[in-house]
PDB file of N, CA and C in Angstrom:
ATOM      1  N   MET A  28     -56.329   6.022 -20.845  1.00 53.00           N
ATOM      2  CA  MET A  28     -56.629   6.448 -22.179  1.00 53.00           C
ATOM      3  C   MET A  28     -55.453   6.074 -23.071  1.00 53.00           C
ATOM      4  N   ALA A  29     -55.720   5.372 -24.135  1.00 56.00           N
ATOM      5  CA  ALA A  29     -54.685   4.933 -25.058  1.00 56.00           C
ATOM      6  C   ALA A  29     -54.283   6.075 -25.961  1.00 56.00           C
ATOM      7  N   GLY A  30     -52.984   6.247 -26.111  1.00 58.00           N
ATOM      8  CA  GLY A  30     -52.472   7.309 -26.973  1.00 58.00           C
ATOM      9  C   GLY A  30     -52.321   6.824 -28.393  1.00 58.00           C
ATOM     10  N   GLY A  31     -51.994   7.718 -29.251  1.00 60.00           N
ATOM     11  CA  GLY A  31     -51.835   7.373 -30.655  1.00 60.00           C
ATOM     12  C   GLY A  31     -50.400   7.032 -31.024  1.00 60.00           C
ATOM     13  N   ASN A  32     -49.551   6.809 -30.015  1.00 58.00           N
ATOM     14  CA  ASN A  32     -48.148   6.526 -30.297  1.00 58.00           C
ATOM     15  C   ASN A  32     -47.993   5.040 -30.625  1.00 58.00           C
ATOM     16  N   ALA A  33     -47.716   4.739 -31.882  1.00 59.00           N
ATOM     17  CA  ALA A  33     -47.665   3.351 -32.335  1.00 59.00           C
ATOM     18  C   ALA A  33     -46.396   2.637 -31.908  1.00 59.00           C
ATOM     19  N   ILE A  34     -45.329   3.376 -31.574  1.00 57.00           N
ATOM     20  CA  ILE A  34     -44.074   2.705 -31.229  1.00 57.00           C
ATOM     21  C   ILE A  34     -43.811   2.700 -29.724  1.00 57.00           C
ATOM     22  N   ARG A  35     -44.857   2.888 -28.949  1.00 61.00           N
ATOM     23  CA  ARG A  35     -44.701   2.906 -27.505  1.00 61.00           C
ATOM     24  C   ARG A  35     -44.180   1.558 -27.009  1.00 61.00           C
ATOM     25  N   GLY A  36     -43.182   1.598 -26.135  1.00 61.00           N
ATOM     26  CA  GLY A  36     -42.630   0.383 -25.561  1.00 61.00           C
ATOM     27  C   GLY A  36     -41.567  -0.274 -26.409  1.00 61.00           C
ATOM     28  N   THR A  37     -41.163   0.346 -27.480  1.00 61.00           N
ATOM     29  CA  THR A  37     -40.096  -0.226 -28.287  1.00 61.00           C
ATOM     30  C   THR A  37     -38.867   0.652 -28.172  1.00 61.00           C
ATOM     31  N   ARG A  38     -37.741   0.116 -28.531  1.00 65.00           N
ATOM     32  CA  ARG A  38     -36.500   0.870 -28.491  1.00 65.00           C
ATOM     33  C   ARG A  38     -35.727   0.624 -29.779  1.00 65.00           C
ATOM     34  N   VAL A  39     -34.730   1.399 -29.975  1.00 66.00           N
ATOM     35  CA  VAL A  39     -33.916   1.252 -31.173  1.00 66.00           C
ATOM     36  C   VAL A  39     -33.259  -0.123 -31.143  1.00 66.00           C
ATOM     37  N   GLY A  40     -33.342  -0.825 -32.197  1.00 62.00           N
ATOM     38  CA  GLY A  40     -32.740  -2.149 -32.285  1.00 62.00           C
ATOM     39  C   GLY A  40     -33.645  -3.266 -31.826  1.00 62.00           C
ATOM     40  N   ALA A  41     -34.830  -2.941 -31.308  1.00 62.00           N
ATOM     41  CA  ALA A  41     -35.739  -3.990 -30.860  1.00 62.00           C
ATOM     42  C   ALA A  41     -36.440  -4.607 -32.054  1.00 62.00           C
ATOM     43  N   GLY A  42     -36.931  -5.765 -31.850  1.00 60.00           N
ATOM     44  CA  GLY A  42     -37.650  -6.435 -32.919  1.00 60.00           C
ATOM     45  C   GLY A  42     -36.888  -7.637 -33.418  1.00 60.00           C
ATOM     46  N   PRO A  43     -37.531  -8.422 -34.232  1.00 60.00           N
ATOM     47  CA  PRO A  43     -36.859  -9.633 -34.707  1.00 60.00           C
ATOM     48  C   PRO A  43     -35.756  -9.286 -35.693  1.00 60.00           C
ATOM     49  N   MET A  44     -34.556  -9.646 -35.298  1.00 56.00           N
ATOM     50  CA  MET A  44     -33.432  -9.429 -36.204  1.00 56.00           C
ATOM     51  C   MET A  44     -32.705 -10.750 -36.347  1.00 56.00           C
ATOM     52  N   GLY A  45     -32.341 -11.065 -37.504  1.00 54.00           N
ATOM     53  CA  GLY A  45     -31.655 -12.331 -37.746  1.00 54.00           C
ATOM     54  C   GLY A  45     -30.155 -12.145 -37.759  1.00 54.00           C
ATOM     55  N   GLU A  46     -29.449 -13.244 -37.923  1.00 56.00           N
ATOM     56  CA  GLU A  46     -27.995 -13.221 -38.007  1.00 56.00           C
ATOM     57  C   GLU A  46     -27.518 -12.391 -39.189  1.00 56.00           C
ATOM     58  N   SER A  47     -28.350 -12.285 -40.223  1.00 60.00           N
ATOM     59  CA  SER A  47     -27.923 -11.550 -41.411  1.00 60.00           C
ATOM     60  C   SER A  47     -27.738 -10.064 -41.113  1.00 60.00           C
ATOM     61  N   GLU A  48     -28.508  -9.510 -40.193  1.00 63.00           N
ATOM     62  CA  GLU A  48     -28.383  -8.088 -39.880  1.00 63.00           C
ATOM     63  C   GLU A  48     -27.295  -7.818 -38.857  1.00 63.00           C
ATOM     64  N   ARG A  49     -27.079  -8.729 -37.926  1.00 65.00           N
ATOM     65  CA  ARG A  49     -26.086  -8.508 -36.876  1.00 65.00           C
ATOM     66  C   ARG A  49     -24.731  -9.088 -37.210  1.00 65.00           C
ATOM     67  N   GLY A  50     -24.662  -9.988 -38.119  1.00 70.00           N
ATOM     68  CA  GLY A  50     -23.414 -10.666 -38.428  1.00 70.00           C
ATOM     69  C   GLY A  50     -23.326 -11.972 -37.668  1.00 70.00           C
ATOM     70  N   GLU A  51     -22.377 -12.755 -37.998  1.00 76.00           N
ATOM     71  CA  GLU A  51     -22.196 -14.057 -37.368  1.00 76.00           C
ATOM     72  C   GLU A  51     -21.540 -13.882 -35.996  1.00 76.00           C
ATOM     73  N   THR A  52     -21.987 -14.669 -35.026  1.00 79.00           N
ATOM     74  CA  THR A  52     -21.362 -14.627 -33.710  1.00 79.00           C
ATOM     75  C   THR A  52     -20.096 -15.478 -33.725  1.00 79.00           C
ATOM     76  N   ALA A  53     -19.137 -15.088 -32.909  1.00 82.00           N
ATOM     77  CA  ALA A  53     -17.883 -15.835 -32.827  1.00 82.00           C
ATOM     78  C   ALA A  53     -18.148 -17.166 -32.136  1.00 82.00           C
ATOM     79  N   PRO A  54     -17.470 -18.217 -32.555  1.00 90.00           N
ATOM     80  CA  PRO A  54     -17.628 -19.498 -31.867  1.00 90.00           C
ATOM     81  C   PRO A  54     -17.154 -19.371 -30.418  1.00 90.00           C
ATOM     82  N   ARG A  55     -17.900 -19.964 -29.520  1.00 92.00           N
ATOM     83  CA  ARG A  55     -17.637 -19.813 -28.081  1.00 92.00           C
ATOM     84  C   ARG A  55     -17.290 -21.154 -27.453  1.00 92.00           C
ATOM     85  N   SER A  56     -16.557 -21.068 -26.348  1.00 92.00           N
ATOM     86  CA  SER A  56     -16.313 -22.249 -25.518  1.00 92.00           C
ATOM     87  C   SER A  56     -16.554 -21.848 -24.071  1.00 92.00           C
ATOM     88  N   ARG A  57     -17.197 -22.733 -23.312  1.00 94.00           N
ATOM     89  CA  ARG A  57     -17.504 -22.461 -21.902  1.00 94.00           C
ATOM     90  C   ARG A  57     -16.467 -23.187 -21.047  1.00 94.00           C
ATOM     91  N   ILE A  58     -15.838 -22.424 -20.150  1.00 94.00           N
ATOM     92  CA  ILE A  58     -14.792 -22.950 -19.285  1.00 94.00           C
ATOM     93  C   ILE A  58     -15.280 -22.871 -17.840  1.00 94.00           C
ATOM     94  N   SER A  59     -15.111 -23.931 -17.069  1.00 95.00           N
ATOM     95  CA  SER A  59     -15.543 -23.953 -15.675  1.00 95.00           C
ATOM     96  C   SER A  59     -14.385 -23.565 -14.757  1.00 95.00           C
ATOM     97  N   TYR A  60     -14.701 -22.721 -13.774  1.00 96.00           N
ATOM     98  CA  TYR A  60     -13.758 -22.301 -12.746  1.00 96.00           C
ATOM     99  C   TYR A  60     -14.350 -22.644 -11.385  1.00 96.00           C
ATOM    100  N   PHE A  61     -13.487 -23.068 -10.453  1.00 96.00           N
ATOM    101  CA  PHE A  61     -13.917 -23.527  -9.137  1.00 96.00           C
ATOM    102  C   PHE A  61     -13.217 -22.710  -8.057  1.00 96.00           C
ATOM    103  N   CYS A  62     -13.991 -22.169  -7.094  1.00 94.00           N
ATOM    104  CA  CYS A  62     -13.391 -21.422  -5.988  1.00 94.00           C
ATOM    105  C   CYS A  62     -13.337 -22.312  -4.748  1.00 94.00           C
ATOM    106  N   SER A  63     -12.650 -21.850  -3.705  1.00 93.00           N
ATOM    107  CA  SER A  63     -12.479 -22.666  -2.498  1.00 93.00           C
ATOM    108  C   SER A  63     -13.764 -22.793  -1.683  1.00 93.00           C
ATOM    109  N   ASN A  64     -14.795 -21.976  -1.972  1.00 93.00           N
ATOM    110  CA  ASN A  64     -16.088 -22.109  -1.300  1.00 93.00           C
ATOM    111  C   ASN A  64     -17.007 -23.113  -1.997  1.00 93.00           C
ATOM    112  N   GLY A  65     -16.546 -23.730  -3.068  1.00 93.00           N
ATOM    113  CA  GLY A  65     -17.334 -24.729  -3.768  1.00 93.00           C
ATOM    114  C   GLY A  65     -18.221 -24.176  -4.875  1.00 93.00           C
ATOM    115  N   HIS A  66     -18.085 -22.893  -5.188  1.00 94.00           N
ATOM    116  CA  HIS A  66     -18.886 -22.308  -6.274  1.00 94.00           C
ATOM    117  C   HIS A  66     -18.261 -22.656  -7.619  1.00 94.00           C
ATOM    118  N   ILE A  67     -19.111 -22.851  -8.603  1.00 95.00           N
ATOM    119  CA  ILE A  67     -18.654 -23.124  -9.970  1.00 95.00           C
ATOM    120  C   ILE A  67     -19.118 -21.980 -10.856  1.00 95.00           C
ATOM    121  N   THR A  68     -18.179 -21.387 -11.578  1.00 94.00           N
ATOM    122  CA  THR A  68     -18.459 -20.294 -12.506  1.00 94.00           C
ATOM    123  C   THR A  68     -18.109 -20.789 -13.897  1.00 94.00           C
ATOM    124  N   THR A  69     -18.992 -20.543 -14.858  1.00 95.00           N
ATOM    125  CA  THR A  69     -18.752 -21.018 -16.217  1.00 95.00           C
ATOM    126  C   THR A  69     -18.923 -19.876 -17.219  1.00 95.00           C
ATOM    127  N   PRO A  70     -17.909 -19.000 -17.336  1.00 95.00           N
ATOM    128  CA  PRO A  70     -18.004 -17.943 -18.353  1.00 95.00           C
ATOM    129  C   PRO A  70     -17.720 -18.516 -19.743  1.00 95.00           C
ATOM    130  N   SER A  71     -18.182 -17.815 -20.753  1.00 93.00           N
ATOM    131  CA  SER A  71     -17.900 -18.255 -22.121  1.00 93.00           C
ATOM    132  C   SER A  71     -16.878 -17.318 -22.740  1.00 93.00           C
ATOM    133  N   PHE A  72     -15.980 -17.896 -23.512  1.00 93.00           N
ATOM    134  CA  PHE A  72     -14.907 -17.161 -24.174  1.00 93.00           C
ATOM    135  C   PHE A  72     -14.958 -17.452 -25.661  1.00 93.00           C
ATOM    136  N   ALA A  73     -14.465 -16.512 -26.450  1.00 91.00           N
ATOM    137  CA  ALA A  73     -14.320 -16.775 -27.875  1.00 91.00           C
ATOM    138  C   ALA A  73     -13.311 -17.903 -28.039  1.00 91.00           C
ATOM    139  N   SER A  74     -13.519 -18.752 -29.024  1.00 90.00           N
ATOM    140  CA  SER A  74     -12.670 -19.938 -29.194  1.00 90.00           C
ATOM    141  C   SER A  74     -11.209 -19.577 -29.407  1.00 90.00           C
ATOM    142  N   GLU A  75     -10.944 -18.466 -30.079  1.00 91.00           N
ATOM    143  CA  GLU A  75      -9.550 -18.101 -30.337  1.00 91.00           C
ATOM    144  C   GLU A  75      -8.950 -17.219 -29.248  1.00 91.00           C
ATOM    145  N   ALA A  76      -9.698 -16.907 -28.195  1.00 90.00           N
ATOM    146  CA  ALA A  76      -9.200 -16.054 -27.113  1.00 90.00           C
ATOM    147  C   ALA A  76      -8.290 -16.841 -26.185  1.00 90.00           C
ATOM    148  N   ASP A  77      -7.378 -16.117 -25.522  1.00 93.00           N
ATOM    149  CA  ASP A  77      -6.528 -16.732 -24.504  1.00 93.00           C
ATOM    150  C   ASP A  77      -7.378 -16.964 -23.256  1.00 93.00           C
ATOM    151  N   ILE A  78      -7.395 -18.177 -22.758  1.00 93.00           N
ATOM    152  CA  ILE A  78      -8.197 -18.531 -21.587  1.00 93.00           C
ATOM    153  C   ILE A  78      -7.358 -18.270 -20.337  1.00 93.00           C
ATOM    154  N   PRO A  79      -7.841 -17.429 -19.400  1.00 94.00           N
ATOM    155  CA  PRO A  79      -7.058 -17.155 -18.192  1.00 94.00           C
ATOM    156  C   PRO A  79      -7.047 -18.361 -17.252  1.00 94.00           C
ATOM    157  N   ASP A  80      -5.964 -18.481 -16.471  1.00 93.00           N
ATOM    158  CA  ASP A  80      -5.848 -19.589 -15.524  1.00 93.00           C
ATOM    159  C   ASP A  80      -6.743 -19.384 -14.311  1.00 93.00           C
ATOM    160  N   SER A  81      -7.009 -18.119 -13.945  1.00 93.00           N
ATOM    161  CA  SER A  81      -7.862 -17.856 -12.783  1.00 93.00           C
ATOM    162  C   SER A  81      -8.947 -16.854 -13.158  1.00 93.00           C
ATOM    163  N   TRP A  82     -10.015 -16.871 -12.362  1.00 94.00           N
ATOM    164  CA  TRP A  82     -11.183 -16.027 -12.612  1.00 94.00           C
ATOM    165  C   TRP A  82     -11.777 -15.689 -11.256  1.00 94.00           C
ATOM    166  N   ASP A  83     -12.240 -14.469 -11.058  1.00 94.00           N
ATOM    167  CA  ASP A  83     -12.851 -14.089  -9.789  1.00 94.00           C
ATOM    168  C   ASP A  83     -14.259 -14.668  -9.706  1.00 94.00           C
ATOM    169  N   CYS A  84     -14.563 -15.326  -8.595  1.00 94.00           N
ATOM    170  CA  CYS A  84     -15.889 -15.901  -8.393  1.00 94.00           C
ATOM    171  C   CYS A  84     -16.906 -14.775  -8.232  1.00 94.00           C
ATOM    172  N   PRO A  85     -17.973 -14.748  -9.039  1.00 94.00           N
ATOM    173  CA  PRO A  85     -18.951 -13.668  -8.924  1.00 94.00           C
ATOM    174  C   PRO A  85     -19.816 -13.765  -7.665  1.00 94.00           C
ATOM    175  N   ARG A  86     -19.844 -14.916  -7.009  1.00 94.00           N
ATOM    176  CA  ARG A  86     -20.678 -15.074  -5.808  1.00 94.00           C
ATOM    177  C   ARG A  86     -19.968 -14.639  -4.543  1.00 94.00           C
ATOM    178  N   CYS A  87     -18.679 -14.991  -4.398  1.00 93.00           N
ATOM    179  CA  CYS A  87     -17.977 -14.669  -3.144  1.00 93.00           C
ATOM    180  C   CYS A  87     -16.751 -13.789  -3.345  1.00 93.00           C
ATOM    181  N   GLY A  88     -16.293 -13.605  -4.581  1.00 91.00           N
ATOM    182  CA  GLY A  88     -15.163 -12.728  -4.846  1.00 91.00           C
ATOM    183  C   GLY A  88     -13.800 -13.380  -4.696  1.00 91.00           C
ATOM    184  N   LEU A  89     -13.754 -14.637  -4.287  1.00 93.00           N
ATOM    185  CA  LEU A  89     -12.470 -15.319  -4.146  1.00 93.00           C
ATOM    186  C   LEU A  89     -11.943 -15.728  -5.511  1.00 93.00           C
ATOM    187  N   PRO A  90     -10.633 -15.942  -5.623  1.00 94.00           N
ATOM    188  CA  PRO A  90     -10.111 -16.419  -6.904  1.00 94.00           C
ATOM    189  C   PRO A  90     -10.566 -17.849  -7.171  1.00 94.00           C
ATOM    190  N   ALA A  91     -10.852 -18.128  -8.423  1.00 95.00           N
ATOM    191  CA  ALA A  91     -11.290 -19.461  -8.839  1.00 95.00           C
ATOM    192  C   ALA A  91     -10.323 -19.990  -9.887  1.00 95.00           C
ATOM    193  N   GLY A  92     -10.032 -21.275  -9.822  1.00 95.00           N
ATOM    194  CA  GLY A  92      -9.122 -21.904 -10.772  1.00 95.00           C
ATOM    195  C   GLY A  92      -9.834 -22.946 -11.600  1.00 95.00           C
ATOM    196  N   ARG A  93      -9.121 -23.479 -12.578  1.00 94.00           N
ATOM    197  CA  ARG A  93      -9.731 -24.448 -13.493  1.00 94.00           C
ATOM    198  C   ARG A  93      -9.680 -25.873 -12.959  1.00 94.00           C
ATOM    199  N   ASP A  94      -8.887 -26.111 -11.922  1.00 93.00           N
ATOM    200  CA  ASP A  94      -8.784 -27.447 -11.334  1.00 93.00           C
ATOM    201  C   ASP A  94      -9.826 -27.587 -10.235  1.00 93.00           C
ATOM    202  N   GLY A  95     -10.841 -28.411 -10.446  1.00 89.00           N
ATOM    203  CA  GLY A  95     -11.917 -28.579  -9.486  1.00 89.00           C
ATOM    204  C   GLY A  95     -11.479 -29.276  -8.206  1.00 89.00           C
ATOM    205  N   GLU A  96     -10.429 -30.111  -8.273  1.00 91.00           N
ATOM    206  CA  GLU A  96      -9.950 -30.822  -7.094  1.00 91.00           C
ATOM    207  C   GLU A  96      -9.096 -29.930  -6.197  1.00 91.00           C
ATOM    208  N   ASN A  97      -8.384 -28.978  -6.781  1.00 92.00           N
ATOM    209  CA  ASN A  97      -7.484 -28.102  -6.023  1.00 92.00           C
ATOM    210  C   ASN A  97      -7.751 -26.641  -6.367  1.00 92.00           C
ATOM    211  N   PRO A  98      -8.837 -26.065  -5.848  1.00 92.00           N
ATOM    212  CA  PRO A  98      -9.085 -24.646  -6.137  1.00 92.00           C
ATOM    213  C   PRO A  98      -8.052 -23.769  -5.437  1.00 92.00           C
ATOM    214  N   PRO A  99      -7.796 -22.571  -5.939  1.00 92.00           N
ATOM    215  CA  PRO A  99      -6.802 -21.703  -5.296  1.00 92.00           C
ATOM    216  C   PRO A  99      -7.242 -21.299  -3.893  1.00 92.00           C
ATOM    217  N   ALA A 100      -6.260 -21.146  -3.034  1.00 91.00           N
ATOM    218  CA  ALA A 100      -6.537 -20.752  -1.645  1.00 91.00           C
ATOM    219  C   ALA A 100      -6.950 -19.283  -1.604  1.00 91.00           C
ATOM    220  N   PRO A 101      -7.766 -18.916  -0.635  1.00 89.00           N
ATOM    221  CA  PRO A 101      -8.134 -17.503  -0.510  1.00 89.00           C
ATOM    222  C   PRO A 101      -6.903 -16.660  -0.218  1.00 89.00           C
ATOM    223  N   PRO A 102      -6.851 -15.436  -0.702  1.00 87.00           N
ATOM    224  CA  PRO A 102      -5.673 -14.599  -0.438  1.00 87.00           C
ATOM    225  C   PRO A 102      -5.583 -14.260   1.049  1.00 87.00           C
ATOM    226  N   ARG A 103      -4.373 -14.200   1.543  1.00 87.00           N
ATOM    227  CA  ARG A 103      -4.151 -13.890   2.961  1.00 87.00           C
ATOM    228  C   ARG A 103      -4.110 -12.380   3.105  1.00 87.00           C
ATOM    229  N   THR A 104      -4.964 -11.865   3.951  1.00 85.00           N
ATOM    230  CA  THR A 104      -4.988 -10.424   4.174  1.00 85.00           C
ATOM    231  C   THR A 104      -4.295 -10.105   5.486  1.00 85.00           C
ATOM    232  N   GLU A 105      -3.448  -9.120   5.459  1.00 84.00           N
ATOM    233  CA  GLU A 105      -2.737  -8.696   6.656  1.00 84.00           C
ATOM    234  C   GLU A 105      -3.645  -7.817   7.496  1.00 84.00           C
ATOM    235  N   PRO A 106      -3.673  -8.031   8.800  1.00 87.00           N
ATOM    236  CA  PRO A 106      -4.509  -7.177   9.643  1.00 87.00           C
ATOM    237  C   PRO A 106      -3.942  -5.764   9.717  1.00 87.00           C
ATOM    238  N   TYR A 107      -4.809  -4.826  10.056  1.00 89.00           N
ATOM    239  CA  TYR A 107      -4.403  -3.434  10.180  1.00 89.00           C
ATOM    240  C   TYR A 107      -3.433  -3.296  11.335  1.00 89.00           C
ATOM    241  N   LYS A 108      -2.333  -2.580  11.099  1.00 90.00           N
ATOM    242  CA  LYS A 108      -1.352  -2.358  12.149  1.00 90.00           C
ATOM    243  C   LYS A 108      -1.541  -0.971  12.738  1.00 90.00           C
ATOM    244  N   THR A 109      -1.475  -0.904  14.032  1.00 93.00           N
ATOM    245  CA  THR A 109      -1.564   0.389  14.715  1.00 93.00           C
ATOM    246  C   THR A 109      -0.189   1.045  14.731  1.00 93.00           C
ATOM    247  N   HIS A 110      -0.162   2.302  15.131  1.00 91.00           N
ATOM    248  CA  HIS A 110       1.104   3.019  15.249  1.00 91.00           C
ATOM    249  C   HIS A 110       2.006   2.321  16.261  1.00 91.00           C
ATOM    250  N   LEU A 111       1.419   1.839  17.358  1.00 87.00           N
ATOM    251  CA  LEU A 111       2.196   1.156  18.389  1.00 87.00           C
ATOM    252  C   LEU A 111       2.845  -0.115  17.843  1.00 87.00           C
ATOM    253  N   ALA A 112       2.149  -0.841  16.965  1.00 89.00           N
ATOM    254  CA  ALA A 112       2.718  -2.058  16.382  1.00 89.00           C
ATOM    255  C   ALA A 112       3.935  -1.735  15.520  1.00 89.00           C
ATOM    256  N   TYR A 113       3.887  -0.630  14.764  1.00 90.00           N
ATOM    257  CA  TYR A 113       5.041  -0.234  13.956  1.00 90.00           C
ATOM    258  C   TYR A 113       6.196   0.199  14.850  1.00 90.00           C
ATOM    259  N   VAL A 114       5.903   0.894  15.948  1.00 87.00           N
ATOM    260  CA  VAL A 114       6.956   1.311  16.873  1.00 87.00           C
ATOM    261  C   VAL A 114       7.614   0.090  17.503  1.00 87.00           C
ATOM    262  N   LYS A 115       6.813  -0.902  17.878  1.00 87.00           N
ATOM    263  CA  LYS A 115       7.370  -2.109  18.489  1.00 87.00           C
ATOM    264  C   LYS A 115       8.231  -2.904  17.513  1.00 87.00           C
ATOM    265  N   GLU A 116       7.987  -2.765  16.213  1.00 90.00           N
ATOM    266  CA  GLU A 116       8.844  -3.426  15.226  1.00 90.00           C
ATOM    267  C   GLU A 116      10.219  -2.769  15.181  1.00 90.00           C
ATOM    268  N   ARG A 117      10.259  -1.456  15.381  1.00 91.00           N
ATOM    269  CA  ARG A 117      11.520  -0.718  15.273  1.00 91.00           C
ATOM    270  C   ARG A 117      12.323  -0.722  16.568  1.00 91.00           C
ATOM    271  N   ARG A 118      11.684  -0.793  17.716  1.00 89.00           N
ATOM    272  CA  ARG A 118      12.355  -0.652  19.004  1.00 89.00           C
ATOM    273  C   ARG A 118      12.185  -1.918  19.845  1.00 89.00           C
ATOM    274  N   SER A 119      13.225  -2.233  20.604  1.00 90.00           N
ATOM    275  CA  SER A 119      13.118  -3.360  21.538  1.00 90.00           C
ATOM    276  C   SER A 119      12.511  -2.858  22.841  1.00 90.00           C
ATOM    277  N   ASP A 120      12.181  -3.772  23.727  1.00 89.00           N
ATOM    278  CA  ASP A 120      11.625  -3.380  25.021  1.00 89.00           C
ATOM    279  C   ASP A 120      12.645  -2.583  25.833  1.00 89.00           C
ATOM    280  N   ALA A 121      13.914  -2.956  25.711  1.00 92.00           N
ATOM    281  CA  ALA A 121      14.959  -2.224  26.446  1.00 92.00           C
ATOM    282  C   ALA A 121      15.071  -0.786  25.935  1.00 92.00           C
ATOM    283  N   ASP A 122      14.998  -0.608  24.599  1.00 91.00           N
ATOM    284  CA  ASP A 122      15.035   0.745  24.036  1.00 91.00           C
ATOM    285  C   ASP A 122      13.847   1.553  24.525  1.00 91.00           C
ATOM    286  N   GLY A 123      12.682   0.951  24.558  1.00 88.00           N
ATOM    287  CA  GLY A 123      11.486   1.647  25.020  1.00 88.00           C
ATOM    288  C   GLY A 123      11.599   2.048  26.475  1.00 88.00           C
ATOM    289  N   ALA A 124      12.142   1.153  27.304  1.00 92.00           N
ATOM    290  CA  ALA A 124      12.307   1.478  28.728  1.00 92.00           C
ATOM    291  C   ALA A 124      13.296   2.618  28.910  1.00 92.00           C
ATOM    292  N   ALA A 125      14.375   2.638  28.120  1.00 94.00           N
ATOM    293  CA  ALA A 125      15.366   3.713  28.227  1.00 94.00           C
ATOM    294  C   ALA A 125      14.769   5.051  27.804  1.00 94.00           C
ATOM    295  N   ILE A 126      13.996   5.058  26.730  1.00 92.00           N
ATOM    296  CA  ILE A 126      13.356   6.296  26.260  1.00 92.00           C
ATOM    297  C   ILE A 126      12.339   6.787  27.279  1.00 92.00           C
ATOM    298  N   LEU A 127      11.580   5.868  27.870  1.00 92.00           N
ATOM    299  CA  LEU A 127      10.596   6.244  28.887  1.00 92.00           C
ATOM    300  C   LEU A 127      11.275   6.826  30.122  1.00 92.00           C
ATOM    301  N   GLU A 128      12.356   6.204  30.554  1.00 95.00           N
ATOM    302  CA  GLU A 128      13.070   6.700  31.739  1.00 95.00           C
ATOM    303  C   GLU A 128      13.661   8.083  31.483  1.00 95.00           C
ATOM    304  N   GLU A 129      14.165   8.294  30.279  1.00 95.00           N
ATOM    305  CA  GLU A 129      14.710   9.622  29.933  1.00 95.00           C
ATOM    306  C   GLU A 129      13.602  10.678  29.944  1.00 95.00           C
ATOM    307  N   ALA A 130      12.437  10.351  29.370  1.00 94.00           N
ATOM    308  CA  ALA A 130      11.319  11.302  29.343  1.00 94.00           C
ATOM    309  C   ALA A 130      10.808  11.584  30.748  1.00 94.00           C
ATOM    310  N   LEU A 131      10.726  10.551  31.591  1.00 95.00           N
ATOM    311  CA  LEU A 131      10.281  10.760  32.963  1.00 95.00           C
ATOM    312  C   LEU A 131      11.287  11.602  33.750  1.00 95.00           C
ATOM    313  N   GLY A 132      12.561  11.394  33.472  1.00 94.00           N
ATOM    314  CA  GLY A 132      13.607  12.204  34.138  1.00 94.00           C
ATOM    315  C   GLY A 132      13.463  13.675  33.775  1.00 94.00           C
ATOM    316  N   ARG A 133      13.212  13.980  32.500  1.00 94.00           N
ATOM    317  CA  ARG A 133      13.011  15.395  32.097  1.00 94.00           C
ATOM    318  C   ARG A 133      11.768  15.970  32.736  1.00 94.00           C
ATOM    319  N   LEU A 134      10.696  15.180  32.805  1.00 93.00           N
ATOM    320  CA  LEU A 134       9.449  15.648  33.428  1.00 93.00           C
ATOM    321  C   LEU A 134       9.646  15.935  34.911  1.00 93.00           C
ATOM    322  N   ARG A 135      10.345  15.049  35.612  1.00 93.00           N
ATOM    323  CA  ARG A 135      10.613  15.263  37.036  1.00 93.00           C
ATOM    324  C   ARG A 135      11.488  16.499  37.261  1.00 93.00           C
ATOM    325  N   ALA A 136      12.474  16.673  36.362  1.00 92.00           N
ATOM    326  CA  ALA A 136      13.361  17.815  36.499  1.00 92.00           C
ATOM    327  C   ALA A 136      12.595  19.130  36.275  1.00 92.00           C
ATOM    328  N   SER A 137      11.644  19.135  35.352  1.00 91.00           N
ATOM    329  CA  SER A 137      10.874  20.356  35.085  1.00 91.00           C
ATOM    330  C   SER A 137       9.919  20.664  36.221  1.00 91.00           C
ATOM    331  N   ARG A 138       9.473  19.661  36.957  1.00 88.00           N
ATOM    332  CA  ARG A 138       8.557  19.885  38.083  1.00 88.00           C
ATOM    333  C   ARG A 138       9.286  20.379  39.329  1.00 88.00           C
ATOM    334  N   GLU A 139      10.557  20.050  39.437  1.00 82.00           N
ATOM    335  CA  GLU A 139      11.336  20.469  40.593  1.00 82.00           C
ATOM    336  C   GLU A 139      11.662  21.953  40.517  1.00 82.00           C
ATOM    337  N   LEU A 140      11.656  22.518  39.362  1.00 71.00           N
ATOM    338  CA  LEU A 140      11.999  23.929  39.224  1.00 71.00           C
ATOM    339  C   LEU A 140      10.942  24.778  39.756  1.00 71.00           C
TER     340      LEU A 140
END
């Protein structure tokens, strides 16, 4: 059943509006960025805006540069370190063996009592 609402499906600002109502758009320039996966991104910037040297690729998230022949390398991510890996950075194997022998000596002494 059709209702009597004449503005159904419209929203504020909808409808034909010309440049005179919205104002003039800023002149734009399209700049191409290339990522290491071969994706090309072409965002548009205002002509007087500062153009960044790098841009994040919207497809893969890697950094993209303006040089198509030499795109920036993907960032190197460090793997997660366990507690044992941090301990091994601070202590040598000889230190670890000495600490282990001392702990075992205390354990043996407590069992003899």
